[in-house]
mmCIF file of C-alpha atoms and ligand atoms in Angstrom:
data_model
loop_
_atom_site.group_PDB
_atom_site.id
_atom_site.type_symbol
_atom_site.label_atom_id
_atom_site.label_comp_id
_atom_site.label_asym_id
_atom_site.label_seq_id
_atom_site.Cartn_x
_atom_site.Cartn_y
_atom_site.Cartn_z
ATOM 1 C CA MET N 1 75.678 117.123 89.153
ATOM 2 C CA THR N 2 77.910 113.940 89.193
ATOM 3 C CA PHE N 3 81.478 114.065 90.739
ATOM 4 C CA SER N 4 83.777 111.078 91.083
ATOM 5 C CA ARG N 5 85.126 109.897 94.463
ATOM 6 C CA VAL N 6 87.812 107.630 95.428
ATOM 7 C CA ILE N 7 86.257 104.599 96.912
ATOM 8 C CA GLY N 8 89.209 102.499 97.290
ATOM 9 C CA THR N 9 93.155 102.527 96.927
ATOM 10 C CA GLY N 10 95.735 99.718 96.565
ATOM 11 C CA SER N 11 99.388 99.606 95.917
ATOM 12 C CA TYR N 12 102.304 97.190 95.266
ATOM 13 C CA LEU N 13 106.130 97.016 95.513
ATOM 14 C CA PRO N 14 108.299 94.288 94.143
ATOM 15 C CA GLU N 15 110.153 92.086 96.782
ATOM 16 C CA LYS N 16 113.715 93.173 95.779
ATOM 17 C CA ARG N 17 115.049 95.893 98.045
ATOM 18 C CA LEU N 18 118.214 97.653 96.327
ATOM 19 C CA THR N 19 119.886 99.682 99.279
ATOM 20 C CA ASN N 20 122.347 102.244 99.054
ATOM 21 C CA SER N 21 124.807 99.975 100.076
ATOM 22 C CA ASP N 22 124.069 97.734 97.000
ATOM 23 C CA LEU N 23 124.566 100.678 94.684
ATOM 24 C CA GLU N 24 128.061 101.432 96.509
ATOM 25 C CA ARG N 25 128.912 98.214 95.043
ATOM 26 C CA MET N 26 127.710 99.241 91.455
ATOM 27 C CA VAL N 27 128.770 102.627 90.929
ATOM 28 C CA ASP N 28 130.768 105.384 92.379
ATOM 29 C CA THR N 29 128.722 106.827 94.781
ATOM 30 C CA ASN N 30 127.993 106.204 98.593
ATOM 31 C CA ASP N 31 125.079 105.915 101.028
ATOM 32 C CA GLU N 32 125.814 109.150 102.643
ATOM 33 C CA TRP N 33 125.618 111.194 99.287
ATOM 34 C CA ILE N 34 122.275 109.876 98.316
ATOM 35 C CA ARG N 35 120.626 110.454 101.480
ATOM 36 C CA ILE N 36 121.882 113.734 101.968
ATOM 37 C CA ARG N 37 121.182 114.571 98.131
ATOM 38 C CA THR N 38 118.159 112.695 97.509
ATOM 39 C CA GLY N 39 116.443 111.520 100.831
ATOM 40 C CA ILE N 40 116.507 107.833 99.560
ATOM 41 C CA CYS N 41 117.700 104.639 101.417
ATOM 42 C CA GLU N 42 116.495 101.953 99.331
ATOM 43 C CA ARG N 43 114.124 101.625 96.431
ATOM 44 C CA ARG N 44 112.150 98.206 94.768
ATOM 45 C CA ILE N 45 113.282 96.385 91.770
ATOM 46 C CA ALA N 46 111.254 94.169 89.690
ATOM 47 C CA ALA N 47 112.320 90.662 89.279
ATOM 48 C CA ASP N 48 113.634 89.794 85.679
ATOM 49 C CA ASP N 49 110.470 88.085 84.900
ATOM 50 C CA GLN N 50 107.747 90.776 86.358
ATOM 51 C CA PHE N 51 106.387 93.575 84.011
ATOM 52 C CA THR N 52 104.439 96.734 84.587
ATOM 53 C CA CYS N 53 101.216 95.014 84.116
ATOM 54 C CA ASP N 54 102.004 92.389 86.789
ATOM 55 C CA LEU N 55 102.655 95.524 89.298
ATOM 56 C CA ALA N 56 99.535 97.027 88.050
ATOM 57 C CA GLU N 57 97.655 94.113 88.609
ATOM 58 C CA GLN N 58 98.551 93.447 92.156
ATOM 59 C CA ALA N 59 97.685 97.379 93.026
ATOM 60 C CA SER N 60 94.581 97.256 91.097
ATOM 61 C CA LEU N 61 93.187 94.038 93.133
ATOM 62 C CA LYS N 62 94.072 95.475 96.412
ATOM 63 C CA ALA N 63 92.137 98.678 95.542
ATOM 64 C CA ILE N 64 89.335 96.624 94.054
ATOM 65 C CA GLU N 65 89.068 95.111 97.330
ATOM 66 C CA ALA N 66 89.187 97.736 99.468
ATOM 67 C CA ALA N 67 86.372 99.534 97.115
ATOM 68 C CA GLY N 68 83.978 96.547 97.847
ATOM 69 C CA ILE N 69 83.345 96.203 94.049
ATOM 70 C CA ASN N 70 83.486 93.411 91.539
ATOM 71 C CA ASN N 71 85.884 93.482 88.662
ATOM 72 C CA SER N 72 82.475 93.369 86.512
ATOM 73 C CA ASP N 73 81.447 96.843 88.029
ATOM 74 C CA ILE N 74 84.366 98.618 86.111
ATOM 75 C CA ASP N 75 83.484 100.582 83.092
ATOM 76 C CA LEU N 76 86.845 102.557 82.278
ATOM 77 C CA ILE N 77 90.426 101.531 83.170
ATOM 78 C CA ILE N 78 93.334 104.088 82.809
ATOM 79 C CA VAL N 79 96.969 102.868 83.075
ATOM 80 C CA ALA N 80 99.771 105.703 83.650
ATOM 81 C CA THR N 81 103.198 104.288 82.695
ATOM 82 C CA THR N 82 106.292 105.232 80.528
ATOM 83 C CA THR N 83 107.388 101.953 80.851
ATOM 84 C CA ALA N 84 104.412 99.778 79.009
ATOM 85 C CA ASP N 85 104.773 95.839 78.722
ATOM 86 C CA GLN N 86 104.854 96.095 75.074
ATOM 87 C CA VAL N 87 104.335 98.698 72.075
ATOM 88 C CA PHE N 88 100.752 97.609 71.736
ATOM 89 C CA PRO N 89 97.972 96.565 73.024
ATOM 90 C CA SER N 90 98.304 99.161 76.022
ATOM 91 C CA THR N 91 99.233 98.026 79.351
ATOM 92 C CA ALA N 92 95.830 99.206 80.284
ATOM 93 C CA CYS N 93 94.228 96.276 77.992
ATOM 94 C CA LEU N 94 96.412 93.452 79.299
ATOM 95 C CA LEU N 95 95.561 94.404 82.767
ATOM 96 C CA GLN N 96 91.561 94.389 81.392
ATOM 97 C CA HIS N 97 92.328 91.037 80.068
ATOM 98 C CA ARG N 98 94.055 89.990 83.556
ATOM 99 C CA LEU N 99 90.933 91.143 85.439
ATOM 100 C CA GLY N 100 88.425 89.408 83.126
ATOM 101 C CA ILE N 101 86.753 92.289 81.937
ATOM 102 C CA GLU N 102 85.367 92.899 78.770
ATOM 103 C CA GLY N 103 84.137 95.821 76.592
ATOM 104 C CA PRO N 104 84.870 99.314 78.673
ATOM 105 C CA PRO N 105 87.636 101.330 77.497
ATOM 106 C CA ALA N 106 91.222 100.452 78.622
ATOM 107 C CA PHE N 107 94.000 102.805 77.423
ATOM 108 C CA ASP N 108 97.593 104.342 78.841
ATOM 109 C CA VAL N 109 98.345 107.467 79.692
ATOM 110 C CA GLN N 110 102.083 108.906 78.970
ATOM 111 C CA ALA N 111 103.185 111.956 80.895
ATOM 112 C CA VAL N 112 105.946 110.278 82.984
ATOM 113 C CA CYS N 113 105.927 111.363 86.635
ATOM 114 C CA ALA N 114 103.030 113.579 86.388
ATOM 115 C CA GLY N 115 101.150 110.538 84.890
ATOM 116 C CA PHE N 116 98.757 109.622 87.339
ATOM 117 C CA MET N 117 97.710 113.022 87.888
ATOM 118 C CA PHE N 118 96.778 113.185 83.878
ATOM 119 C CA ALA N 119 95.278 109.734 84.474
ATOM 120 C CA LEU N 120 93.079 110.968 87.261
ATOM 121 C CA ASP N 121 92.196 114.080 85.521
ATOM 122 C CA VAL N 122 90.930 112.286 82.412
ATOM 123 C CA ALA N 123 88.779 109.540 84.640
ATOM 124 C CA ASP N 124 87.310 112.434 86.753
ATOM 125 C CA LYS N 125 85.913 114.207 83.441
ATOM 126 C CA PHE N 126 84.806 110.643 82.002
ATOM 127 C CA ILE N 127 82.574 110.395 85.528
ATOM 128 C CA LYS N 128 81.961 113.944 85.366
ATOM 129 C CA THR N 129 80.105 113.857 81.984
ATOM 130 C CA GLY N 130 78.639 110.417 82.553
ATOM 131 C CA SER N 131 80.903 108.293 80.322
ATOM 132 C CA ALA N 132 81.567 106.215 83.001
ATOM 133 C CA ARG N 133 80.628 105.424 86.657
ATOM 134 C CA CYS N 134 83.290 103.317 88.119
ATOM 135 C CA ALA N 135 86.918 103.884 86.966
ATOM 136 C CA LEU N 136 90.171 102.048 87.644
ATOM 137 C CA VAL N 137 93.070 104.475 87.610
ATOM 138 C CA VAL N 138 96.426 103.116 87.918
ATOM 139 C CA GLY N 139 100.115 104.324 87.901
ATOM 140 C CA ALA N 140 102.660 101.564 87.508
ATOM 141 C CA GLU N 141 105.870 101.313 86.270
ATOM 142 C CA THR N 142 108.929 99.252 85.965
ATOM 143 C CA PHE N 143 111.515 102.361 85.718
ATOM 144 C CA SER N 144 114.622 100.260 86.567
ATOM 145 C CA ARG N 145 114.255 99.177 83.040
ATOM 146 C CA ILE N 146 115.065 102.214 81.357
ATOM 147 C CA ILE N 147 117.954 103.235 83.772
ATOM 148 C CA ASP N 148 121.510 103.002 82.942
ATOM 149 C CA TRP N 149 122.772 101.366 86.225
ATOM 150 C CA THR N 150 126.573 102.317 85.468
ATOM 151 C CA ASP N 151 125.474 106.086 85.372
ATOM 152 C CA ARG N 152 125.513 107.365 88.930
ATOM 153 C CA ARG N 153 123.418 110.559 88.253
ATOM 154 C CA THR N 154 120.461 108.873 87.640
ATOM 155 C CA CYS N 155 120.679 105.326 89.120
ATOM 156 C CA ILE N 156 120.327 105.966 92.592
ATOM 157 C CA LEU N 157 117.033 107.762 92.223
ATOM 158 C CA PHE N 158 114.263 105.403 90.491
ATOM 159 C CA GLY N 159 112.719 102.333 91.518
ATOM 160 C CA ASP N 160 109.559 100.192 90.503
ATOM 161 C CA GLY N 161 105.780 99.803 91.785
ATOM 162 C CA ALA N 162 102.047 100.746 91.248
ATOM 163 C CA GLY N 163 99.356 102.343 92.779
ATOM 164 C CA ALA N 164 95.769 102.189 91.803
ATOM 165 C CA VAL N 165 92.701 104.022 92.935
ATOM 166 C CA VAL N 166 88.698 103.319 92.122
ATOM 167 C CA LEU N 167 86.787 106.027 90.997
ATOM 168 C CA LYS N 168 83.104 106.015 91.566
ATOM 169 C CA ALA N 169 80.323 108.309 90.386
ATOM 170 C CA ASP N 170 78.549 110.253 93.171
ATOM 171 C CA ASN N 171 76.387 112.843 94.100
ATOM 172 C CA GLU N 172 79.185 114.441 96.586
ATOM 173 C CA PRO N 173 82.857 115.309 95.479
ATOM 174 C CA GLY N 174 85.054 113.303 95.966
ATOM 175 C CA VAL N 175 87.435 114.837 93.470
ATOM 176 C CA LEU N 176 86.963 118.811 93.941
ATOM 177 C CA SER N 177 89.609 119.693 91.184
ATOM 178 C CA THR N 178 92.215 118.266 88.462
ATOM 179 C CA HIS N 179 94.917 120.630 87.005
ATOM 180 C CA ILE N 180 97.500 119.795 84.533
ATOM 181 C CA HIS N 181 100.028 121.087 82.149
ATOM 182 C CA SER N 182 103.014 120.794 80.023
ATOM 183 C CA ASP N 183 105.699 122.521 78.574
ATOM 184 C CA GLY N 184 107.380 120.725 75.573
ATOM 185 C CA LYS N 185 110.590 123.266 75.293
ATOM 186 C CA TYR N 186 112.145 121.595 78.412
ATOM 187 C CA LYS N 187 112.019 118.120 76.550
ATOM 188 C CA ASP N 188 115.298 117.550 76.590
ATOM 189 C CA LEU N 189 116.062 118.209 80.568
ATOM 190 C CA LEU N 190 114.787 114.631 81.436
ATOM 191 C CA CYS N 191 113.963 112.142 78.843
ATOM 192 C CA VAL N 192 114.687 108.699 77.109
ATOM 193 C CA PRO N 193 115.497 109.935 73.772
ATOM 194 C CA VAL N 194 115.049 107.056 71.780
ATOM 195 C CA GLY N 195 111.864 104.784 71.089
ATOM 196 C CA VAL N 196 109.974 103.000 68.302
ATOM 197 C CA SER N 197 109.988 105.520 65.808
ATOM 198 C CA LYS N 198 113.733 107.072 66.432
ATOM 199 C CA ASN N 199 116.598 105.476 67.222
ATOM 200 C CA TYR N 200 114.956 102.013 67.636
ATOM 201 C CA ASN N 201 118.284 100.613 67.288
ATOM 202 C CA LEU N 202 119.397 101.763 70.466
ATOM 203 C CA VAL N 203 116.162 100.121 72.179
ATOM 204 C CA HIS N 204 117.212 96.813 70.513
ATOM 205 C CA GLN N 205 120.679 97.061 72.151
ATOM 206 C CA GLY N 206 119.378 97.512 75.348
ATOM 207 C CA GLN N 207 120.453 101.435 75.208
ATOM 208 C CA ALA N 208 117.078 102.953 76.225
ATOM 209 C CA TYR N 209 118.166 105.081 79.276
ATOM 210 C CA THR N 210 117.064 108.058 81.009
ATOM 211 C CA THR N 211 119.129 111.293 81.061
ATOM 212 C CA MET N 212 118.855 114.283 83.010
ATOM 213 C CA GLU N 213 120.137 117.661 83.926
ATOM 214 C CA GLY N 214 119.498 117.048 87.535
ATOM 215 C CA GLY N 215 119.904 120.897 88.807
ATOM 216 C CA GLU N 216 117.374 122.371 86.237
ATOM 217 C CA VAL N 217 115.024 119.527 86.562
ATOM 218 C CA PHE N 218 115.469 120.358 90.299
ATOM 219 C CA ARG N 219 114.554 123.945 90.302
ATOM 220 C CA TRP N 220 111.814 123.365 87.740
ATOM 221 C CA ALA N 221 110.353 120.670 90.058
ATOM 222 C CA VAL N 222 110.207 122.929 92.703
ATOM 223 C CA THR N 223 108.569 126.118 90.928
ATOM 224 C CA ALA N 224 105.965 124.121 89.066
ATOM 225 C CA MET N 225 104.697 121.854 92.272
ATOM 226 C CA SER N 226 104.911 124.943 94.508
ATOM 227 C CA ASP N 227 102.536 127.024 91.982
ATOM 228 C CA ILE N 228 100.323 124.377 91.251
ATOM 229 C CA ILE N 229 99.464 124.170 94.771
ATOM 230 C CA ASP N 230 98.426 127.967 94.927
ATOM 231 C CA GLU N 231 96.340 127.211 91.654
ATOM 232 C CA THR N 232 94.499 124.342 93.196
ATOM 233 C CA LEU N 233 93.824 126.012 96.266
ATOM 234 C CA LEU N 234 92.512 129.112 94.397
ATOM 235 C CA ALA N 235 90.370 127.180 92.188
ATOM 236 C CA ASN N 236 88.755 125.891 95.167
ATOM 237 C CA ASN N 237 88.680 129.115 96.928
ATOM 238 C CA MET N 238 90.404 127.368 99.879
ATOM 239 C CA SER N 239 93.083 127.904 102.340
ATOM 240 C CA LYS N 240 96.599 126.149 102.932
ATOM 241 C CA GLU N 241 95.340 125.828 106.358
ATOM 242 C CA GLU N 242 92.461 123.523 104.976
ATOM 243 C CA ILE N 243 94.518 120.981 103.438
ATOM 244 C CA ASP N 244 94.815 118.012 105.711
ATOM 245 C CA TRP N 245 97.350 116.314 103.530
ATOM 246 C CA LEU N 246 99.909 117.166 100.833
ATOM 247 C CA ILE N 247 101.172 114.120 99.019
ATOM 248 C CA PRO N 248 103.880 115.409 96.203
ATOM 249 C CA HIS N 249 105.459 113.422 93.623
ATOM 250 C CA GLN N 250 108.147 111.451 95.444
ATOM 251 C CA ALA N 251 111.328 112.325 93.571
ATOM 252 C CA ASN N 252 113.706 113.772 96.250
ATOM 253 C CA ILE N 253 113.253 114.839 99.819
ATOM 254 C CA ARG N 254 114.882 118.462 99.033
ATOM 255 C CA ILE N 255 112.433 118.895 96.399
ATOM 256 C CA ILE N 256 109.328 117.606 98.676
ATOM 257 C CA ASN N 257 110.800 119.697 101.768
ATOM 258 C CA ALA N 258 111.106 123.121 99.260
ATOM 259 C CA VAL N 259 107.626 122.625 98.003
ATOM 260 C CA GLY N 260 106.214 122.235 101.662
ATOM 261 C CA LYS N 261 108.202 125.138 102.861
ATOM 262 C CA ARG N 262 107.288 127.475 100.162
ATOM 263 C CA ALA N 263 103.703 126.525 100.375
ATOM 264 C CA LYS N 264 103.694 126.960 104.337
ATOM 265 C CA ILE N 265 102.603 123.438 104.740
ATOM 266 C CA PRO N 266 104.204 121.662 107.842
ATOM 267 C CA SER N 267 106.128 118.489 107.221
ATOM 268 C CA GLU N 268 103.682 116.689 109.723
ATOM 269 C CA LYS N 269 101.030 117.252 106.968
ATOM 270 C CA VAL N 270 103.447 115.610 103.944
ATOM 271 C CA ILE N 271 103.093 112.113 103.158
ATOM 272 C CA VAL N 272 106.788 110.989 102.515
ATOM 273 C CA THR N 273 107.642 107.453 101.025
ATOM 274 C CA VAL N 274 110.588 108.483 98.569
ATOM 275 C CA ASP N 275 112.952 107.240 101.396
ATOM 276 C CA ARG N 276 111.728 103.776 100.972
ATOM 277 C CA HIS N 277 110.430 103.810 97.350
ATOM 278 C CA GLY N 278 112.869 106.181 95.586
ATOM 279 C CA ASN N 279 111.037 107.725 92.661
ATOM 280 C CA THR N 280 108.527 105.536 90.915
ATOM 281 C CA SER N 281 107.318 107.776 88.398
ATOM 282 C CA ALA N 282 103.854 107.540 87.952
ATOM 283 C CA ALA N 283 103.257 105.259 90.759
ATOM 284 C CA SER N 284 104.708 107.468 93.452
ATOM 285 C CA VAL N 285 101.486 109.631 94.202
ATOM 286 C CA PRO N 286 99.124 106.743 94.426
ATOM 287 C CA LEU N 287 101.800 104.571 96.351
ATOM 288 C CA ALA N 288 102.018 107.203 98.722
ATOM 289 C CA LEU N 289 98.282 107.905 98.864
ATOM 290 C CA ASP N 290 97.803 103.957 99.471
ATOM 291 C CA GLU N 291 100.161 103.777 102.261
ATOM 292 C CA ALA N 292 98.660 106.835 104.080
ATOM 293 C CA VAL N 293 94.995 105.488 104.044
ATOM 294 C CA ARG N 294 96.061 101.874 105.073
ATOM 295 C CA ASP N 295 98.051 103.151 108.098
ATOM 296 C CA GLY N 296 95.287 105.376 109.114
ATOM 297 C CA ARG N 297 96.869 108.942 108.494
ATOM 298 C CA ILE N 298 94.476 109.567 106.045
ATOM 299 C CA LYS N 299 90.609 109.861 107.308
ATOM 300 C CA PRO N 300 87.378 109.987 105.474
ATOM 301 C CA GLY N 301 86.038 113.492 105.161
ATOM 302 C CA GLU N 302 89.957 115.014 104.884
ATOM 303 C CA HIS N 303 91.166 116.914 102.184
ATOM 304 C CA ILE N 304 94.253 115.611 100.275
ATOM 305 C CA LEU N 305 96.084 117.802 97.746
ATOM 306 C CA LEU N 306 98.445 115.434 95.298
ATOM 307 C CA GLU N 307 100.547 116.670 93.007
ATOM 308 C CA GLY N 308 102.958 115.300 90.192
ATOM 309 C CA PHE N 309 105.873 116.501 88.109
ATOM 310 C CA GLY N 310 108.127 114.847 85.430
ATOM 311 C CA GLY N 311 109.437 114.734 82.029
ATOM 312 C CA GLY N 312 107.733 117.088 79.200
ATOM 313 C CA PHE N 313 107.581 118.694 81.315
ATOM 314 C CA SER N 314 104.103 117.883 82.717
ATOM 315 C CA TRP N 315 102.882 118.239 85.621
ATOM 316 C CA GLY N 316 99.373 118.586 87.600
ATOM 317 C CA SER N 317 97.350 118.259 90.929
ATOM 318 C CA ALA N 318 94.165 116.863 92.430
ATOM 319 C CA LEU N 319 92.288 118.229 95.331
ATOM 320 C CA ILE N 320 90.412 115.381 96.645
ATOM 321 C CA ARG N 321 87.773 114.856 99.552
ATOM 322 C CA MET N 322 88.285 111.140 101.001
HETATM 323 N N1 COA L 1 127.209 109.674 94.242
HETATM 324 C C1 COA L 1 128.155 110.708 94.540
HETATM 325 N N2 COA L 1 128.493 111.745 93.832
HETATM 326 C C2 COA L 1 127.470 112.061 92.540
HETATM 327 C C3 COA L 1 126.699 111.202 92.716
HETATM 328 C C4 COA L 1 126.320 110.083 93.256
HETATM 329 N N3 COA L 1 125.269 109.048 92.821
HETATM 330 N N4 COA L 1 126.192 111.871 91.557
HETATM 331 C C5 COA L 1 126.513 112.913 91.204
HETATM 332 N N5 COA L 1 127.649 112.977 91.986
HETATM 333 C C6 COA L 1 128.373 114.320 92.281
HETATM 334 C C7 COA L 1 128.580 114.889 90.929
HETATM 335 O O1 COA L 1 129.439 114.498 89.929
HETATM 336 C C8 COA L 1 129.251 116.128 91.486
HETATM 337 O O2 COA L 1 130.523 116.159 92.028
HETATM 338 P P1 COA L 1 131.774 117.527 91.208
HETATM 339 O O3 COA L 1 131.331 118.506 92.106
HETATM 340 O O4 COA L 1 133.226 117.163 91.472
HETATM 341 O O5 COA L 1 131.324 117.671 89.760
HETATM 342 C C9 COA L 1 128.336 116.668 92.611
HETATM 343 O O6 COA L 1 128.400 115.011 93.241
HETATM 344 C C10 COA L 1 127.204 117.598 92.750
HETATM 345 O O7 COA L 1 126.861 117.055 91.801
HETATM 346 P P2 COA L 1 125.097 117.761 91.491
HETATM 347 O O8 COA L 1 124.495 117.220 90.189
HETATM 348 O O9 COA L 1 125.389 118.948 91.722
HETATM 349 O O10 COA L 1 124.187 117.387 92.540
HETATM 350 P P3 COA L 1 122.997 117.871 93.235
HETATM 351 O O11 COA L 1 123.116 118.478 94.484
HETATM 352 O O12 COA L 1 122.254 118.695 92.228
HETATM 353 O O13 COA L 1 122.205 116.341 93.090
HETATM 354 C C11 COA L 1 120.288 115.183 92.120
HETATM 355 C C12 COA L 1 121.908 115.636 92.251
HETATM 356 C C13 COA L 1 120.447 114.322 90.992
HETATM 357 C C14 COA L 1 120.378 114.167 93.215
HETATM 358 C C15 COA L 1 119.604 116.479 92.101
HETATM 359 O O14 COA L 1 119.748 117.624 91.173
HETATM 360 C C16 COA L 1 118.349 116.063 91.558
HETATM 361 O O15 COA L 1 117.518 115.266 92.801
HETATM 362 N N6 COA L 1 117.483 116.675 90.537
HETATM 363 C C17 COA L 1 116.312 116.087 90.360
HETATM 364 C C18 COA L 1 115.947 114.964 89.997
HETATM 365 C C19 COA L 1 114.810 114.370 89.515
HETATM 366 O O16 COA L 1 114.083 114.493 90.642
HETATM 367 N N7 COA L 1 114.330 113.776 88.806
HETATM 368 C C20 COA L 1 113.241 113.088 88.598
HETATM 369 C C21 COA L 1 112.197 114.167 88.332
HETATM 370 S S1 COA L 1 110.717 113.737 87.991
#
């Protein structure tokens, strides 16, 4: 049987830091409120001439280098993003061209903050079924572009960034299982209610902004991300004690703490980047994974439970052995 295995990780954050003090000068908020309610101290914002594909490219180059492969070895590219450079071609096609790769399939996956989990699920299935042997899976966002910077309820939460992994076919797992879910009846609780086909005039006017019922999203995120831990462990007949690291979607430290508490996973085993990255949507999980791999916390052979949650609602998880 063929499995997929993570053989390299990479990430990229734009240089510009937007601190809570900076936000104090933009909207009626304060550092203490933001820290206490969200755990966020700063987030990164892409430069005006930097686009999602630029961030994806930098993260991908690092993942490819860490994997020790050539660009030409890649036979599948999936980019999870809500903030594609263009309506079309996909950001994955733009990335493919940047990397000088010709021929293999490249496409985007849109599941907002759960996007990386969906992309990983798809790539794992391509590899398991023999349709690909070496996949580049990226989560990349310039979420700052769909934020109303006069709305204090949302603008404090989000940031830009990218994370990537290289998945390779192997006789040993690797990715032990993936789990993805959606429930569209919650479509209005977290959304950008305009697009190409609907209310395009607002996009034209630069009015395509994220709207959110914060409290309800909070409650749902905790429930969904707690339940999917149980689902993932059950599928693998594993106990919580066997999880070396939990990497939850980085939306709010209170959500992360509540999920860890419900799952009875001690905070020392939970990777946290939300304090420095904010919510980078589809990039948040691979960014956190790469950080913990590079700083030596995550070691070969360890079991990592990754999980994402976002608009739709959509949510997902993966259990991987490094
Ligand atoms: N600064 C200061 N005050 C703020 C504020 C800000 N940035 N944003 C909201 N407030 C105010 C509200 O107006 C409200 O004032 P009121 O009591 O006078 O009406 C008060 O703070 C409490 O607001 P509330 O929305 O109840 O706060 P909260 O504890 O629910 O925290 C969020 C708000 C957004 C931080 C929280 O609900 C959250 O994180 N939700 C999940 C969001 C998320 O993760 N989305 C992405 C998922 S992928």
